[in-house]
Amino acid sequence: MLIPQKHMNLELSTIRVTSVLIELFKKNKIVSYDFTLKYLESILGRKARYVFIDSLNILFLMGKVEYDIKKDSIIYIEK
Amino acid sequence: MKLSRIYSNKEEIFNSIQFNDGFNVVFAEIKHPKDKTKDSHNLGKSLLIELIDFMLLKKTLTSHFLKKHYDLFREFEFFLEIKLNNGKYLTIKRSVERSSKISFKLHDDKYQNFSNLNDSEWSINNEPFLKAIEKLDLYLGFDVCSEWSFRKGIGYFLRTQKDYQDVFQISKFQSGEHKEWKPYLGRLLGFNDKLISEKYELEKDKEKLENFKKGIEEKLYNKREDYDKLQSLIKFKESEIKEISSKIDKFDFHEREVSINTNLVEKVEKEISEFNNQLYNIKYDIEKINDSLDRKINFDLERIKKTFEEVEISFNEKIIKEYEDLLEFNKQILTQRQKDLKKRLNELNLEKESVLTKLKNLNMIREKNLETLRKKDSFDKFKEYQKELSKTEGEIQGFKNQLENLNKVIAIENEIEQKEKELETVEKQIERCINQGTEIAERVKERFTKIIKSVLFKQALLHLRINGEGNVEFVADFYKISGEKIEPTSESEGFTHKKLLCAAFDLAILIEYSNNSYFRFVYHDGILEAVDPRKKIIYLDLVKEYCKTYNIQYILTAIDSDLPRDENDNLIYFNESEIICKLSDEGNNGRLFKMDLF
C-alpha cells in the first residue's frame, strides 16, 4: 500500500489513487459514493476500485473525509 | 255500288274486263285436258279479286302480288270504273309505282277508257291515299253503316278463298281485335253498335286499370288491410322525428368540449405529468442502488489494520482519527451502506408500483375523456342522431309512398268496380237487344235460312248470342230440330258447306240493303269448287234470280270442272254473256296477265 514494493504498479498505488480523489473532492465538497467510485474508474481503470477503500481510509485517518450514510456521500473536510 | 269495268294502260297485257250489271263469271277452261303439264289453276282468277281490292283502295302490303312482283307491274296504271248508287259512274285510277296517289273521274256513261286522260281532266287528281278513301266514301254515299268507311265492310263482298273460314270474321279481321268488326256487323244486323263498342271500350278501360293496378301492386309491400297499420306507423315515426329533432336542437358541443378539455388538461394531464416525474426519479434511484449493490466491496479487517499501520508510519503526525474510528468508517461504508441500500430499494419498488397503478388509472381516465371528446359523447352521438333522423325520414317517406300507392290501388279498385257495374249494365242491355231482336236481323236471318234450305235442303240458323265473356257472338250453323230441341250439327265444319253459309250471309245482307245505298255486288272467288253438282244448279239459279229481283251484281270465279251438270250428267255451260273474263291453259294468252307465270 503506502510502502513501495518491487512489483508495485505506481498507477494503482494508494498514493496515486488518493491524489486523484483529493483532486475530485477539492472541486466538489459532497460527492456521492457511486459517483466517486465511477470517477476513479474512469481515470485509472476498473482495477482502481480495489484501492478505493484504502485511499478513502487514508484520507479519513488524516481527517480529510467523512461518510454521510443518509446521503450515501463522501464529504470533504477542508481545514 | 257495282263494278263496271277494270282496265289498264297496258291493254295488250291486261285485257279490260267489263262487268255485267247482274250475273258475272270469271271462267277458266282447260283446252288441253290431256296435257298433264298444264292445269286450270294459276291462270289469274284469284288475282282479279286482289286487283279489284287494290283498286278499291286496299292498303298495299308487301304480300300483295303487285308489290311482290313490283318489277313486273311497276309501269302499270289500273282503272276501275264503278257504278255509283246514284246511277253515275266513277273511275278510280291507281298506278303501281305511285300507289298512294289516287285519281278520280266522275262520269255519266259506262265502259269508258280514261287511260290516256291528262292529269287536269281528272275530277280529283293524285289525291293522297287516306284522303282518297275519304273522297271515295263521299262518292259512294252509303247510307248503311255510314259512320265507317266503305273499306270496313268490303271484305264481305270480295270473298277470297281465305274468307270462307268464318262467315263473319273474314281473314282481314282474323288477327285484329273483335271490336274492329263486331260493332260493324251488329249495326249491319240492325243492332245498336254503340252498345257493342261501349262494351269493348269498357273492357279495354278495365284492362288498362287492372294493368295499372298490377303495376302499382308490384311496388307494394303492404296489403289493403294494412292501411290503418301504415297510418299508425307514420304517426309513430313522426313523433320519433320530433324527439330526435329536439335532441339535435338542444345539442351544445362547445360547452361539452370545453368542460372535457379543462378536465383533461388541468387535472389529469398535470397529475400524469407529476406521477411520471416521480416514476422517473424512483426508477433512477433503483437503478443507482442496483448498480451500487453490484459494485460490492467486502469488509476486510486485515486490510484496514494494515492501512492504519502504514499511515501511522508514513504520516504519524498527520493522523487525526483512531483505529476504532477507521473501523467504524469502514463498517459504515461497506456493511451498513449495503443494508440501507437494500432497504431503500424495497421502499422504492413499492413506491414505483403505487405510482404505476396511479398512472394507469389516470391514463384510463384520460383515454376515456379523449374518446368522449372525439367520438362517443358529442360528435358521434350527434352524427348518430342525424343518421337516425334521415333514416326515420326515409322510412316515413317510404310508408307515405306505400300509403299513397294503397290509396291509388283503392281508387283504381273503385274505378274497376264502377267499370264492372257499367259493363254489367251494358251486357244486360246487349242481351236485351239480342233477345228482342231487330227487324233487319229477323229478315236477314230468314233469308239466310231460306237460301241454305233452298240450296242444301238443310236447316241453318243465323243468330246472335252472348258468350262467356259477355260479348256478342255471331253464329251461323246447321241445326237438327228434333221436337222442341235444336241441336247444332257438325256439317258446317266441312269447307263446302261453310262456303255456302258465307255466300248465304253475303246475299242476305245485299238483299236487305238492296234499296239502300250500300254495296250492290258480291264477288265470290271459287264458290262452286267441290260443291255437289246438283246444288250448284240450284245455287246458280237462286243467285241469278236474286240478281234480277234485287238488282244485285254477282261475280264468281269458276273452272270448267266446277261447271254444274244436269240430271243426265251433262255439263251446263254458262251463257257467253255471263262470262266476263275467260282464262285458259293456252300459255300466256290464256292468263289474266298475258305474261309468263310469276
mmCIF file with all atom_site columns, N, CA, C and O in Angstrom, chain B residues 284-308:
data_model
loop_
_atom_site.group_PDB
_atom_site.id
_atom_site.type_symbol
_atom_site.label_atom_id
_atom_site.label_alt_id
_atom_site.label_comp_id
_atom_site.label_asym_id
_atom_site.label_entity_id
_atom_site.label_seq_id
_atom_site.pdbx_PDB_ins_code
_atom_site.Cartn_x
_atom_site.Cartn_y
_atom_site.Cartn_z
_atom_site.occupancy
_atom_site.B_iso_or_equiv
_atom_site.pdbx_formal_charge
_atom_site.auth_seq_id
_atom_site.auth_comp_id
_atom_site.auth_asym_id
_atom_site.auth_atom_id
_atom_site.pdbx_PDB_model_num
ATOM 1   N N  . TYR B 1 284 ? -34.763 5.894  -11.435 1.00 0.00 ? 284 TYR B N  1
ATOM 2   C CA . TYR B 1 284 ? -33.365 6.318  -11.432 1.00 0.00 ? 284 TYR B CA 1
ATOM 3   C C  . TYR B 1 284 ? -32.657 5.835  -10.155 1.00 0.00 ? 284 TYR B C  1
ATOM 4   O O  . TYR B 1 284 ? -31.582 5.240  -10.191 1.00 0.00 ? 284 TYR B O  1
ATOM 5   N N  . ASP B 1 285 ? -33.348 6.060  -9.030  1.00 0.00 ? 285 ASP B N  1
ATOM 6   C CA . ASP B 1 285 ? -32.781 5.664  -7.735  1.00 0.00 ? 285 ASP B CA 1
ATOM 7   C C  . ASP B 1 285 ? -32.568 4.157  -7.679  1.00 0.00 ? 285 ASP B C  1
ATOM 8   O O  . ASP B 1 285 ? -31.534 3.682  -7.202  1.00 0.00 ? 285 ASP B O  1
ATOM 9   N N  . ILE B 1 286 ? -33.591 3.424  -8.185  1.00 0.00 ? 286 ILE B N  1
ATOM 10  C CA . ILE B 1 286 ? -33.495 1.966  -8.156  1.00 0.00 ? 286 ILE B CA 1
ATOM 11  C C  . ILE B 1 286 ? -32.296 1.496  -8.972  1.00 0.00 ? 286 ILE B C  1
ATOM 12  O O  . ILE B 1 286 ? -31.513 0.648  -8.523  1.00 0.00 ? 286 ILE B O  1
ATOM 13  N N  . GLU B 1 287 ? -32.145 2.150  -10.095 1.00 0.00 ? 287 GLU B N  1
ATOM 14  C CA . GLU B 1 287 ? -31.042 1.783  -10.981 1.00 0.00 ? 287 GLU B CA 1
ATOM 15  C C  . GLU B 1 287 ? -29.696 2.015  -10.282 1.00 0.00 ? 287 GLU B C  1
ATOM 16  O O  . GLU B 1 287 ? -28.790 1.191  -10.317 1.00 0.00 ? 287 GLU B O  1
ATOM 17  N N  . LYS B 1 288 ? -29.655 3.158  -9.625  1.00 0.00 ? 288 LYS B N  1
ATOM 18  C CA . LYS B 1 288 ? -28.424 3.526  -8.920  1.00 0.00 ? 288 LYS B CA 1
ATOM 19  C C  . LYS B 1 288 ? -28.107 2.500  -7.845  1.00 0.00 ? 288 LYS B C  1
ATOM 20  O O  . LYS B 1 288 ? -26.969 2.026  -7.714  1.00 0.00 ? 288 LYS B O  1
ATOM 21  N N  . ILE B 1 289 ? -29.107 2.182  -7.061  1.00 0.00 ? 289 ILE B N  1
ATOM 22  C CA . ILE B 1 289 ? -28.895 1.261  -5.937  1.00 0.00 ? 289 ILE B CA 1
ATOM 23  C C  . ILE B 1 289 ? -28.431 -0.104 -6.452  1.00 0.00 ? 289 ILE B C  1
ATOM 24  O O  . ILE B 1 289 ? -27.469 -0.676 -5.948  1.00 0.00 ? 289 ILE B O  1
ATOM 25  N N  . ASN B 1 290 ? -29.155 -0.558 -7.526  1.00 0.00 ? 290 ASN B N  1
ATOM 26  C CA . ASN B 1 290 ? -28.759 -1.843 -8.107  1.00 0.00 ? 290 ASN B CA 1
ATOM 27  C C  . ASN B 1 290 ? -27.313 -1.816 -8.567  1.00 0.00 ? 290 ASN B C  1
ATOM 28  O O  . ASN B 1 290 ? -26.573 -2.779 -8.362  1.00 0.00 ? 290 ASN B O  1
ATOM 29  N N  . ASP B 1 291 ? -26.983 -0.681 -9.148  1.00 0.00 ? 291 ASP B N  1
ATOM 30  C CA . ASP B 1 291 ? -25.620 -0.517 -9.650  1.00 0.00 ? 291 ASP B CA 1
ATOM 31  C C  . ASP B 1 291 ? -24.614 -0.599 -8.494  1.00 0.00 ? 291 ASP B C  1
ATOM 32  O O  . ASP B 1 291 ? -23.604 -1.290 -8.552  1.00 0.00 ? 291 ASP B O  1
ATOM 33  N N  . SER B 1 292 ? -24.947 0.119  -7.422  1.00 0.00 ? 292 SER B N  1
ATOM 34  C CA . SER B 1 292 ? -24.078 0.160  -6.254  1.00 0.00 ? 292 SER B CA 1
ATOM 35  C C  . SER B 1 292 ? -23.933 -1.208 -5.630  1.00 0.00 ? 292 SER B C  1
ATOM 36  O O  . SER B 1 292 ? -22.848 -1.618 -5.222  1.00 0.00 ? 292 SER B O  1
ATOM 37  N N  . LEU B 1 293 ? -25.051 -1.900 -5.560  1.00 0.00 ? 293 LEU B N  1
ATOM 38  C CA . LEU B 1 293 ? -25.018 -3.220 -4.941  1.00 0.00 ? 293 LEU B CA 1
ATOM 39  C C  . LEU B 1 293 ? -24.174 -4.181 -5.761  1.00 0.00 ? 293 LEU B C  1
ATOM 40  O O  . LEU B 1 293 ? -23.578 -5.105 -5.229  1.00 0.00 ? 293 LEU B O  1
ATOM 41  N N  . ASP B 1 294 ? -24.187 -3.901 -7.083  1.00 0.00 ? 294 ASP B N  1
ATOM 42  C CA . ASP B 1 294 ? -23.361 -4.748 -7.952  1.00 0.00 ? 294 ASP B CA 1
ATOM 43  C C  . ASP B 1 294 ? -21.860 -4.544 -7.677  1.00 0.00 ? 294 ASP B C  1
ATOM 44  O O  . ASP B 1 294 ? -21.058 -5.467 -7.796  1.00 0.00 ? 294 ASP B O  1
ATOM 45  N N  . ARG B 1 295 ? -21.531 -3.275 -7.354  1.00 0.00 ? 295 ARG B N  1
ATOM 46  C CA . ARG B 1 295 ? -20.106 -2.981 -7.112  1.00 0.00 ? 295 ARG B CA 1
ATOM 47  C C  . ARG B 1 295 ? -19.758 -3.314 -5.658  1.00 0.00 ? 295 ARG B C  1
ATOM 48  O O  . ARG B 1 295 ? -19.464 -2.444 -4.870  1.00 0.00 ? 295 ARG B O  1
ATOM 49  N N  . LYS B 1 296 ? -19.864 -4.517 -5.322  1.00 0.00 ? 296 LYS B N  1
ATOM 50  C CA . LYS B 1 296 ? -19.710 -4.939 -3.924  1.00 0.00 ? 296 LYS B CA 1
ATOM 51  C C  . LYS B 1 296 ? -18.209 -5.007 -3.512  1.00 0.00 ? 296 LYS B C  1
ATOM 52  O O  . LYS B 1 296 ? -17.396 -5.605 -4.226  1.00 0.00 ? 296 LYS B O  1
ATOM 53  N N  . ILE B 1 297 ? -17.884 -4.317 -2.429  1.00 0.00 ? 297 ILE B N  1
ATOM 54  C CA . ILE B 1 297 ? -16.501 -4.436 -1.893  1.00 0.00 ? 297 ILE B CA 1
ATOM 55  C C  . ILE B 1 297 ? -16.623 -4.951 -0.462  1.00 0.00 ? 297 ILE B C  1
ATOM 56  O O  . ILE B 1 297 ? -17.345 -4.370 0.340   1.00 0.00 ? 297 ILE B O  1
ATOM 57  N N  . ASN B 1 298 ? -15.945 -6.063 -0.197  1.00 0.00 ? 298 ASN B N  1
ATOM 58  C CA . ASN B 1 298 ? -16.125 -6.710 1.111   1.00 0.00 ? 298 ASN B CA 1
ATOM 59  C C  . ASN B 1 298 ? -15.316 -6.017 2.239   1.00 0.00 ? 298 ASN B C  1
ATOM 60  O O  . ASN B 1 298 ? -14.296 -5.392 1.997   1.00 0.00 ? 298 ASN B O  1
ATOM 61  N N  . PHE B 1 299 ? -15.885 -6.152 3.390   1.00 0.00 ? 299 PHE B N  1
ATOM 62  C CA . PHE B 1 299 ? -15.215 -5.610 4.585   1.00 0.00 ? 299 PHE B CA 1
ATOM 63  C C  . PHE B 1 299 ? -14.023 -6.521 4.943   1.00 0.00 ? 299 PHE B C  1
ATOM 64  O O  . PHE B 1 299 ? -14.227 -7.680 5.255   1.00 0.00 ? 299 PHE B O  1
ATOM 65  N N  . ASP B 1 300 ? -12.764 -5.924 4.859   1.00 0.00 ? 300 ASP B N  1
ATOM 66  C CA . ASP B 1 300 ? -11.546 -6.726 5.110   1.00 0.00 ? 300 ASP B CA 1
ATOM 67  C C  . ASP B 1 300 ? -10.783 -6.110 6.301   1.00 0.00 ? 300 ASP B C  1
ATOM 68  O O  . ASP B 1 300 ? -10.117 -5.077 6.150   1.00 0.00 ? 300 ASP B O  1
ATOM 69  N N  . LEU B 1 301 ? -10.898 -6.760 7.490   1.00 0.00 ? 301 LEU B N  1
ATOM 70  C CA . LEU B 1 301 ? -10.344 -6.208 8.726   1.00 0.00 ? 301 LEU B CA 1
ATOM 71  C C  . LEU B 1 301 ? -8.804  -6.095 8.660   1.00 0.00 ? 301 LEU B C  1
ATOM 72  O O  . LEU B 1 301 ? -8.228  -5.090 9.074   1.00 0.00 ? 301 LEU B O  1
ATOM 73  N N  . GLU B 1 302 ? -8.154  -7.096 8.096   1.00 0.00 ? 302 GLU B N  1
ATOM 74  C CA . GLU B 1 302 ? -6.688  -7.140 7.986   1.00 0.00 ? 302 GLU B CA 1
ATOM 75  C C  . GLU B 1 302 ? -6.191  -5.963 7.180   1.00 0.00 ? 302 GLU B C  1
ATOM 76  O O  . GLU B 1 302 ? -5.212  -5.304 7.516   1.00 0.00 ? 302 GLU B O  1
ATOM 77  N N  . ARG B 1 303 ? -6.950  -5.727 6.072   1.00 0.00 ? 303 ARG B N  1
ATOM 78  C CA . ARG B 1 303 ? -6.568  -4.664 5.166   1.00 0.00 ? 303 ARG B CA 1
ATOM 79  C C  . ARG B 1 303 ? -6.704  -3.299 5.856   1.00 0.00 ? 303 ARG B C  1
ATOM 80  O O  . ARG B 1 303 ? -5.864  -2.400 5.676   1.00 0.00 ? 303 ARG B O  1
ATOM 81  N N  . ILE B 1 304 ? -7.704  -3.154 6.689   1.00 0.00 ? 304 ILE B N  1
ATOM 82  C CA . ILE B 1 304 ? -7.949  -1.896 7.429   1.00 0.00 ? 304 ILE B CA 1
ATOM 83  C C  . ILE B 1 304 ? -6.803  -1.658 8.421   1.00 0.00 ? 304 ILE B C  1
ATOM 84  O O  . ILE B 1 304 ? -6.246  -0.560 8.542   1.00 0.00 ? 304 ILE B O  1
ATOM 85  N N  . LYS B 1 305 ? -6.476  -2.733 9.099   1.00 0.00 ? 305 LYS B N  1
ATOM 86  C CA . LYS B 1 305 ? -5.407  -2.657 10.101  1.00 0.00 ? 305 LYS B CA 1
ATOM 87  C C  . LYS B 1 305 ? -4.087  -2.254 9.448   1.00 0.00 ? 305 LYS B C  1
ATOM 88  O O  . LYS B 1 305 ? -3.347  -1.388 9.927   1.00 0.00 ? 305 LYS B O  1
ATOM 89  N N  . LYS B 1 306 ? -3.831  -2.912 8.311   1.00 0.00 ? 306 LYS B N  1
ATOM 90  C CA . LYS B 1 306 ? -2.592  -2.659 7.573   1.00 0.00 ? 306 LYS B CA 1
ATOM 91  C C  . LYS B 1 306 ? -2.519  -1.199 7.118   1.00 0.00 ? 306 LYS B C  1
ATOM 92  O O  . LYS B 1 306 ? -1.468  -0.546 7.229   1.00 0.00 ? 306 LYS B O  1
ATOM 93  N N  . THR B 1 307 ? -3.669  -0.691 6.648   1.00 0.00 ? 307 THR B N  1
ATOM 94  C CA . THR B 1 307 ? -3.743  0.695  6.179   1.00 0.00 ? 307 THR B CA 1
ATOM 95  C C  . THR B 1 307 ? -3.388  1.635  7.329   1.00 0.00 ? 307 THR B C  1
ATOM 96  O O  . THR B 1 307 ? -2.565  2.552  7.186   1.00 0.00 ? 307 THR B O  1
ATOM 97  N N  . PHE B 1 308 ? -3.997  1.376  8.523   1.00 0.00 ? 308 PHE B N  1
ATOM 98  C CA . PHE B 1 308 ? -3.752  2.239  9.670   1.00 0.00 ? 308 PHE B CA 1
ATOM 99  C C  . PHE B 1 308 ? -2.269  2.246  10.026  1.00 0.00 ? 308 PHE B C  1
ATOM 100 O O  . PHE B 1 308 ? -1.674  3.300  10.263  1.00 0.00 ? 308 PHE B O  1
#
